[in-house]
PDB file of C-alpha atoms in Angstrom:
ATOM      1  CA  GLY A   1      70.949 -26.570 -47.391  1.00 75.00           C
ATOM      2  CA  GLU A   2      71.544 -29.224 -44.769  1.00 83.00           C
ATOM      3  CA  ASN A   3      73.914 -32.074 -45.634  1.00 90.00           C
ATOM      4  CA  VAL A   4      73.726 -35.277 -43.591  1.00 95.00           C
ATOM      5  CA  GLU A   5      76.403 -37.930 -43.929  1.00 97.00           C
ATOM      6  CA  GLN A   6      75.907 -41.414 -42.538  1.00 97.00           C
ATOM      7  CA  HIS A   7      78.435 -44.186 -41.813  1.00 97.00           C
ATOM      8  CA  PRO A   8      78.877 -47.024 -42.340  1.00 97.00           C
ATOM      9  CA  SER A   9      76.821 -47.855 -45.411  1.00 96.00           C
ATOM     10  CA  THR A  10      76.655 -51.515 -44.411  1.00 97.00           C
ATOM     11  CA  LEU A  11      77.060 -53.180 -41.024  1.00 98.00           C
ATOM     12  CA  SER A  12      77.079 -56.881 -40.214  1.00 98.00           C
ATOM     13  CA  VAL A  13      76.931 -57.935 -36.558  1.00 97.00           C
ATOM     14  CA  GLN A  14      76.587 -61.180 -34.667  1.00 97.00           C
ATOM     15  CA  GLU A  15      73.301 -61.640 -32.871  1.00 97.00           C
ATOM     16  CA  GLY A  16      73.597 -60.304 -29.351  1.00 97.00           C
ATOM     17  CA  ASP A  17      76.356 -57.822 -30.210  1.00 97.00           C
ATOM     18  CA  SER A  18      75.894 -54.040 -30.419  1.00 97.00           C
ATOM     19  CA  ALA A  19      75.543 -51.931 -33.555  1.00 98.00           C
ATOM     20  CA  VAL A  20      76.491 -48.278 -33.862  1.00 98.00           C
ATOM     21  CA  ILE A  21      75.629 -45.951 -36.743  1.00 98.00           C
ATOM     22  CA  LYS A  22      77.008 -42.430 -36.925  1.00 98.00           C
ATOM     23  CA  CYS A  23      75.766 -39.321 -38.709  1.00 98.00           C
ATOM     24  CA  THR A  24      77.170 -35.848 -39.128  1.00 97.00           C
ATOM     25  CA  TYR A  25      75.303 -32.743 -40.186  1.00 96.00           C
ATOM     26  CA  SER A  26      76.407 -29.415 -41.581  1.00 94.00           C
ATOM     27  CA  ASP A  27      73.868 -26.820 -40.402  1.00 91.00           C
ATOM     28  CA  SER A  28      74.393 -25.757 -36.794  1.00 91.00           C
ATOM     29  CA  ALA A  29      70.771 -24.523 -36.695  1.00 90.00           C
ATOM     30  CA  SER A  30      69.439 -28.084 -36.981  1.00 91.00           C
ATOM     31  CA  ASN A  31      67.720 -29.102 -33.775  1.00 90.00           C
ATOM     32  CA  TYR A  32      65.723 -32.268 -34.488  1.00 91.00           C
ATOM     33  CA  PHE A  33      67.329 -35.625 -35.303  1.00 94.00           C
ATOM     34  CA  PRO A  34      65.111 -38.648 -35.985  1.00 94.00           C
ATOM     35  CA  TRP A  35      66.100 -42.189 -36.883  1.00 97.00           C
ATOM     36  CA  TYR A  36      63.992 -44.306 -39.232  1.00 97.00           C
ATOM     37  CA  LYS A  37      64.045 -48.054 -39.782  1.00 98.00           C
ATOM     38  CA  GLN A  38      63.021 -49.438 -43.162  1.00 97.00           C
ATOM     39  CA  GLU A  39      62.518 -53.146 -43.667  1.00 96.00           C
ATOM     40  CA  LEU A  40      62.690 -54.566 -47.165  1.00 94.00           C
ATOM     41  CA  GLY A  41      59.711 -53.427 -49.226  1.00 92.00           C
ATOM     42  CA  LYS A  42      58.207 -51.473 -46.344  1.00 95.00           C
ATOM     43  CA  ARG A  43      57.857 -47.831 -45.385  1.00 96.00           C
ATOM     44  CA  PRO A  44      60.380 -45.952 -43.222  1.00 96.00           C
ATOM     45  CA  GLN A  45      59.228 -45.989 -39.610  1.00 96.00           C
ATOM     46  CA  LEU A  46      60.349 -43.635 -36.865  1.00 94.00           C
ATOM     47  CA  ILE A  47      62.120 -45.561 -34.107  1.00 96.00           C
ATOM     48  CA  ILE A  48      63.625 -42.815 -31.971  1.00 96.00           C
ATOM     49  CA  ASP A  49      64.365 -39.113 -32.154  1.00 93.00           C
ATOM     50  CA  ILE A  50      66.286 -36.522 -30.191  1.00 92.00           C
ATOM     51  CA  ARG A  51      66.065 -32.771 -29.912  1.00 88.00           C
ATOM     52  CA  SER A  52      68.948 -30.387 -29.420  1.00 79.00           C
ATOM     53  CA  ASN A  53      68.247 -29.743 -25.755  1.00 78.00           C
ATOM     54  CA  VAL A  54      68.946 -33.402 -24.929  1.00 78.00           C
ATOM     55  CA  GLY A  55      72.285 -35.241 -25.163  1.00 90.00           C
ATOM     56  CA  GLU A  56      71.048 -38.821 -24.992  1.00 93.00           C
ATOM     57  CA  LYS A  57      67.776 -40.681 -25.221  1.00 93.00           C
ATOM     58  CA  LYS A  58      67.027 -44.358 -24.654  1.00 95.00           C
ATOM     59  CA  ASP A  59      64.156 -46.628 -25.551  1.00 94.00           C
ATOM     60  CA  GLN A  60      64.699 -50.243 -24.503  1.00 95.00           C
ATOM     61  CA  ARG A  61      67.521 -51.609 -26.692  1.00 97.00           C
ATOM     62  CA  ILE A  62      68.022 -48.474 -28.780  1.00 98.00           C
ATOM     63  CA  ALA A  63      69.625 -45.198 -27.812  1.00 97.00           C
ATOM     64  CA  VAL A  64      70.632 -42.029 -29.588  1.00 97.00           C
ATOM     65  CA  THR A  65      73.383 -39.616 -28.574  1.00 96.00           C
ATOM     66  CA  LEU A  66      73.880 -36.076 -29.806  1.00 95.00           C
ATOM     67  CA  ASN A  67      76.986 -33.910 -29.789  1.00 94.00           C
ATOM     68  CA  LYS A  68      75.978 -30.445 -30.970  1.00 92.00           C
ATOM     69  CA  THR A  69      79.485 -29.041 -30.718  1.00 92.00           C
ATOM     70  CA  ALA A  70      80.832 -31.642 -33.098  1.00 93.00           C
ATOM     71  CA  LYS A  71      77.595 -31.770 -35.097  1.00 94.00           C
ATOM     72  CA  HIS A  72      77.191 -35.496 -34.961  1.00 94.00           C
ATOM     73  CA  PHE A  73      74.695 -37.974 -33.567  1.00 97.00           C
ATOM     74  CA  SER A  74      74.672 -41.739 -33.292  1.00 97.00           C
ATOM     75  CA  LEU A  75      72.262 -44.658 -33.024  1.00 98.00           C
ATOM     76  CA  HIS A  76      73.154 -47.512 -30.696  1.00 98.00           C
ATOM     77  CA  ILE A  77      71.395 -50.865 -30.800  1.00 98.00           C
ATOM     78  CA  THR A  78      72.286 -53.283 -28.015  1.00 97.00           C
ATOM     79  CA  GLU A  79      71.675 -57.037 -27.840  1.00 97.00           C
ATOM     80  CA  THR A  80      70.889 -57.155 -31.550  1.00 98.00           C
ATOM     81  CA  GLN A  81      68.285 -59.603 -32.798  1.00 97.00           C
ATOM     82  CA  PRO A  82      67.531 -60.903 -36.322  1.00 96.00           C
ATOM     83  CA  GLU A  83      64.492 -58.601 -36.516  1.00 96.00           C
ATOM     84  CA  ASP A  84      66.844 -55.632 -36.227  1.00 97.00           C
ATOM     85  CA  SER A  85      68.061 -56.390 -39.764  1.00 98.00           C
ATOM     86  CA  ALA A  86      66.922 -53.437 -41.907  1.00 98.00           C
ATOM     87  CA  VAL A  87      68.086 -50.176 -43.442  1.00 97.00           C
ATOM     88  CA  TYR A  88      68.438 -47.372 -40.916  1.00 98.00           C
ATOM     89  CA  PHE A  89      68.263 -43.708 -41.901  1.00 97.00           C
ATOM     90  CA  CYS A  90      69.270 -40.697 -39.862  1.00 97.00           C
ATOM     91  CA  ALA A  91      67.842 -37.255 -40.604  1.00 95.00           C
ATOM     92  CA  ALA A  92      68.122 -33.665 -39.455  1.00 93.00           C
ATOM     93  CA  SER A  93      65.722 -30.728 -39.408  1.00 89.00           C
ATOM     94  CA  LYS A  94      65.637 -27.105 -38.275  1.00 83.00           C
ATOM     95  CA  GLY A  95      63.009 -25.558 -36.061  1.00 69.00           C
ATOM     96  CA  ASN A  96      61.635 -23.112 -38.610  1.00 69.00           C
ATOM     97  CA  ASP A  97      61.959 -25.494 -41.542  1.00 71.00           C
ATOM     98  CA  TYR A  98      60.171 -28.789 -41.205  1.00 75.00           C
ATOM     99  CA  LYS A  99      62.068 -30.480 -44.011  1.00 83.00           C
ATOM    100  CA  LEU A 100      63.988 -33.606 -43.094  1.00 89.00           C
ATOM    101  CA  SER A 101      67.371 -34.079 -44.744  1.00 91.00           C
ATOM    102  CA  PHE A 102      68.149 -37.801 -44.761  1.00 93.00           C
ATOM    103  CA  GLY A 103      71.424 -39.649 -44.648  1.00 95.00           C
ATOM    104  CA  ALA A 104      72.122 -42.271 -47.304  1.00 95.00           C
ATOM    105  CA  GLY A 105      71.186 -45.162 -45.025  1.00 96.00           C
ATOM    106  CA  THR A 106      72.948 -48.060 -43.310  1.00 97.00           C
ATOM    107  CA  THR A 107      72.061 -51.653 -44.149  1.00 97.00           C
ATOM    108  CA  VAL A 108      72.290 -53.630 -40.924  1.00 98.00           C
ATOM    109  CA  THR A 109      72.468 -57.406 -41.077  1.00 98.00           C
ATOM    110  CA  VAL A 110      72.262 -59.396 -37.844  1.00 97.00           C
ATOM    111  CA  ARG A 111      73.828 -62.840 -38.223  1.00 95.00           C
ATOM    112  CA  ALA A 112      72.214 -65.630 -36.233  1.00 91.00           C
TER     113      ALA A 112
ATOM    114  CA  ASP B   1      43.496 -44.296 -37.377  1.00 60.00           C
ATOM    115  CA  ALA B   2      44.395 -45.979 -40.664  1.00 79.00           C
ATOM    116  CA  GLY B   3      47.626 -44.055 -41.042  1.00 94.00           C
ATOM    117  CA  VAL B   4      48.747 -42.397 -44.251  1.00 97.00           C
ATOM    118  CA  ILE B   5      47.032 -43.949 -47.257  1.00 97.00           C
ATOM    119  CA  GLN B   6      48.548 -44.000 -50.721  1.00 98.00           C
ATOM    120  CA  SER B   7      47.194 -45.229 -54.023  1.00 97.00           C
ATOM    121  CA  PRO B   8      47.930 -46.985 -56.196  1.00 98.00           C
ATOM    122  CA  ARG B   9      50.466 -49.236 -54.459  1.00 97.00           C
ATOM    123  CA  HIS B  10      51.988 -50.254 -57.786  1.00 97.00           C
ATOM    124  CA  GLU B  11      51.875 -48.496 -61.122  1.00 97.00           C
ATOM    125  CA  VAL B  12      53.372 -49.667 -64.398  1.00 98.00           C
ATOM    126  CA  THR B  13      53.116 -47.316 -67.332  1.00 97.00           C
ATOM    127  CA  GLU B  14      54.763 -46.557 -70.631  1.00 97.00           C
ATOM    128  CA  MET B  15      56.948 -43.544 -71.110  1.00 97.00           C
ATOM    129  CA  GLY B  16      55.049 -40.491 -72.206  1.00 97.00           C
ATOM    130  CA  GLN B  17      51.964 -41.374 -70.211  1.00 97.00           C
ATOM    131  CA  GLU B  18      50.591 -39.265 -67.386  1.00 97.00           C
ATOM    132  CA  VAL B  19      50.871 -40.710 -63.880  1.00 98.00           C
ATOM    133  CA  THR B  20      48.921 -39.520 -60.847  1.00 98.00           C
ATOM    134  CA  LEU B  21      49.806 -40.650 -57.348  1.00 98.00           C
ATOM    135  CA  ARG B  22      47.406 -40.051 -54.480  1.00 98.00           C
ATOM    136  CA  CYS B  23      47.801 -39.535 -50.762  1.00 98.00           C
ATOM    137  CA  LYS B  24      45.468 -39.198 -47.809  1.00 98.00           C
ATOM    138  CA  PRO B  25      47.304 -37.930 -44.703  1.00 97.00           C
ATOM    139  CA  ILE B  26      46.513 -38.899 -41.149  1.00 95.00           C
ATOM    140  CA  SER B  27      43.376 -37.091 -40.032  1.00 94.00           C
ATOM    141  CA  GLY B  28      44.237 -33.895 -38.190  1.00 92.00           C
ATOM    142  CA  HIS B  29      47.786 -33.646 -39.528  1.00 92.00           C
ATOM    143  CA  ASN B  30      48.553 -30.260 -41.073  1.00 91.00           C
ATOM    144  CA  SER B  31      51.734 -30.966 -43.029  1.00 93.00           C
ATOM    145  CA  LEU B  32      52.256 -33.314 -45.948  1.00 95.00           C
ATOM    146  CA  PHE B  33      55.465 -34.378 -47.641  1.00 96.00           C
ATOM    147  CA  TRP B  34      56.191 -36.168 -50.935  1.00 97.00           C
ATOM    148  CA  TYR B  35      59.435 -38.183 -51.144  1.00 97.00           C
ATOM    149  CA  ARG B  36      61.062 -40.246 -53.873  1.00 97.00           C
ATOM    150  CA  GLN B  37      63.314 -43.204 -53.042  1.00 96.00           C
ATOM    151  CA  THR B  38      65.793 -44.811 -55.414  1.00 95.00           C
ATOM    152  CA  MET B  39      68.894 -46.907 -54.865  1.00 90.00           C
ATOM    153  CA  MET B  40      71.072 -44.264 -56.469  1.00 89.00           C
ATOM    154  CA  ARG B  41      69.713 -41.141 -54.775  1.00 88.00           C
ATOM    155  CA  GLY B  42      68.211 -42.462 -51.547  1.00 90.00           C
ATOM    156  CA  LEU B  43      65.276 -40.619 -49.971  1.00 92.00           C
ATOM    157  CA  GLU B  44      64.678 -37.241 -51.570  1.00 92.00           C
ATOM    158  CA  LEU B  45      62.112 -34.671 -50.481  1.00 93.00           C
ATOM    159  CA  LEU B  46      60.206 -33.451 -53.533  1.00 95.00           C
ATOM    160  CA  ILE B  47      57.747 -30.981 -52.011  1.00 96.00           C
ATOM    161  CA  TYR B  48      55.949 -30.278 -48.783  1.00 93.00           C
ATOM    162  CA  PHE B  49      52.727 -28.536 -47.810  1.00 94.00           C
ATOM    163  CA  ASN B  50      51.718 -26.826 -44.606  1.00 91.00           C
ATOM    164  CA  ASN B  51      47.987 -26.200 -44.105  1.00 92.00           C
ATOM    165  CA  ASN B  52      47.441 -27.145 -47.779  1.00 94.00           C
ATOM    166  CA  VAL B  53      49.895 -24.503 -49.008  1.00 94.00           C
ATOM    167  CA  PRO B  54      53.073 -25.558 -50.848  1.00 94.00           C
ATOM    168  CA  ILE B  55      55.999 -24.344 -48.752  1.00 91.00           C
ATOM    169  CA  ASP B  56      59.047 -25.755 -50.505  1.00 90.00           C
ATOM    170  CA  ASP B  57      59.097 -27.384 -53.939  1.00 92.00           C
ATOM    171  CA  SER B  58      62.835 -27.067 -54.510  1.00 90.00           C
ATOM    172  CA  GLY B  59      63.151 -30.839 -54.687  1.00 91.00           C
ATOM    173  CA  MET B  60      60.773 -31.240 -57.617  1.00 94.00           C
ATOM    174  CA  PRO B  61      63.044 -32.513 -60.382  1.00 87.00           C
ATOM    175  CA  GLU B  62      61.561 -30.610 -63.299  1.00 84.00           C
ATOM    176  CA  ASP B  63      58.431 -29.150 -64.800  1.00 90.00           C
ATOM    177  CA  ARG B  64      57.078 -32.593 -65.598  1.00 95.00           C
ATOM    178  CA  PHE B  65      56.328 -32.984 -61.891  1.00 97.00           C
ATOM    179  CA  SER B  66      53.484 -31.145 -60.156  1.00 97.00           C
ATOM    180  CA  ALA B  67      51.748 -31.543 -56.817  1.00 98.00           C
ATOM    181  CA  LYS B  68      48.503 -30.273 -55.389  1.00 97.00           C
ATOM    182  CA  MET B  69      46.725 -30.346 -52.070  1.00 97.00           C
ATOM    183  CA  PRO B  70      43.156 -29.147 -52.648  1.00 96.00           C
ATOM    184  CA  ASN B  71      42.096 -29.895 -49.076  1.00 95.00           C
ATOM    185  CA  ALA B  72      43.459 -31.147 -45.773  1.00 94.00           C
ATOM    186  CA  SER B  73      42.709 -34.796 -46.545  1.00 95.00           C
ATOM    187  CA  PHE B  74      44.008 -35.249 -50.072  1.00 96.00           C
ATOM    188  CA  SER B  75      47.082 -34.611 -52.179  1.00 98.00           C
ATOM    189  CA  THR B  76      48.249 -35.662 -55.627  1.00 98.00           C
ATOM    190  CA  LEU B  77      51.627 -35.911 -57.301  1.00 98.00           C
ATOM    191  CA  LYS B  78      51.450 -35.880 -61.079  1.00 98.00           C
ATOM    192  CA  ILE B  79      54.134 -36.714 -63.625  1.00 97.00           C
ATOM    193  CA  GLN B  80      53.424 -35.702 -67.203  1.00 97.00           C
ATOM    194  CA  PRO B  81      54.956 -37.007 -69.398  1.00 96.00           C
ATOM    195  CA  SER B  82      56.579 -39.865 -67.503  1.00 97.00           C
ATOM    196  CA  GLU B  83      60.076 -41.135 -68.330  1.00 96.00           C
ATOM    197  CA  PRO B  84      61.915 -44.366 -67.396  1.00 97.00           C
ATOM    198  CA  ARG B  85      64.171 -42.430 -65.001  1.00 95.00           C
ATOM    199  CA  ASP B  86      61.094 -41.555 -62.944  1.00 97.00           C
ATOM    200  CA  SER B  87      60.882 -45.198 -61.859  1.00 97.00           C
ATOM    201  CA  ALA B  88      61.101 -45.182 -58.062  1.00 98.00           C
ATOM    202  CA  VAL B  89      59.097 -45.636 -54.891  1.00 98.00           C
ATOM    203  CA  TYR B  90      57.164 -42.496 -54.031  1.00 98.00           C
ATOM    204  CA  PHE B  91      56.289 -41.984 -50.382  1.00 98.00           C
ATOM    205  CA  CYS B  92      53.859 -39.556 -48.854  1.00 98.00           C
ATOM    206  CA  ALA B  93      54.291 -38.593 -45.197  1.00 96.00           C
ATOM    207  CA  SER B  94      52.260 -36.432 -42.847  1.00 95.00           C
ATOM    208  CA  SER B  95      52.930 -34.625 -39.610  1.00 91.00           C
ATOM    209  CA  LEU B  96      51.236 -32.526 -36.957  1.00 87.00           C
ATOM    210  CA  MET B  97      53.637 -29.657 -36.579  1.00 73.00           C
ATOM    211  CA  THR B  98      52.146 -28.297 -33.399  1.00 65.00           C
ATOM    212  CA  SER B  99      53.137 -31.471 -31.560  1.00 58.00           C
ATOM    213  CA  GLY B 100      56.633 -31.866 -32.945  1.00 63.00           C
ATOM    214  CA  TYR B 101      58.399 -32.860 -36.099  1.00 75.00           C
ATOM    215  CA  GLU B 102      57.528 -36.567 -36.312  1.00 87.00           C
ATOM    216  CA  GLN B 103      56.682 -37.612 -39.848  1.00 91.00           C
ATOM    217  CA  TYR B 104      54.619 -40.724 -40.524  1.00 94.00           C
ATOM    218  CA  PHE B 105      55.114 -42.395 -43.877  1.00 96.00           C
ATOM    219  CA  GLY B 106      52.558 -44.071 -46.098  1.00 97.00           C
ATOM    220  CA  PRO B 107      53.203 -47.497 -47.671  1.00 97.00           C
ATOM    221  CA  GLY B 108      54.516 -45.947 -50.876  1.00 98.00           C
ATOM    222  CA  THR B 109      53.718 -46.276 -54.565  1.00 98.00           C
ATOM    223  CA  ARG B 110      56.156 -48.305 -56.644  1.00 98.00           C
ATOM    224  CA  LEU B 111      56.247 -46.678 -60.073  1.00 98.00           C
ATOM    225  CA  THR B 112      57.753 -48.418 -63.087  1.00 98.00           C
ATOM    226  CA  VAL B 113      57.968 -46.520 -66.362  1.00 98.00           C
ATOM    227  CA  THR B 114      58.877 -48.703 -69.337  1.00 97.00           C
TER     228      THR B 114
END
């Protein structure tokens, strides 16, 4: 099955700086890559996703890039704010198999 | 729409007891997923249904776990008998596959087995 690895496991940044989280996947047939944000005690919430026919996608301060050749994708958060502090999960899925395989998560702490 | 609804939100039970977790997906969604989240193992997919039919239950840990989806608006995850290692947060998520892969999670059920 699909194996998704996520790095780093923890990330501490100064408010206003950028944060980057990277994920790699093993199955070249995967074609959907969502990112979820989970605040303490809350549910995972989809913040951005990318499909294999797109290399980059932006939504205000967050962006995701995809490199299908290298089988990795990244989440970029610019101008970080305290409310960005949370656990972020990447995931991967194939077109004919709607299962999401999740990475282990990255705990992001934004220091004021 | 109220989103995915799960009940109960918290459950504390003694080992050996039967536990039933409930989920109501978003109206109109045709796929439903059960996940378990622990610190040690992260987010694990247990089972998912498409149009009320179980498609993949390879993540179900053992025979003590069972899941049903009798209709498009209701699903249950049952653990019988429960064990302390089943303590976790159990999430249900739903999706409308014809519009993409986006999964929307419920608030979760925090299960503690003593």
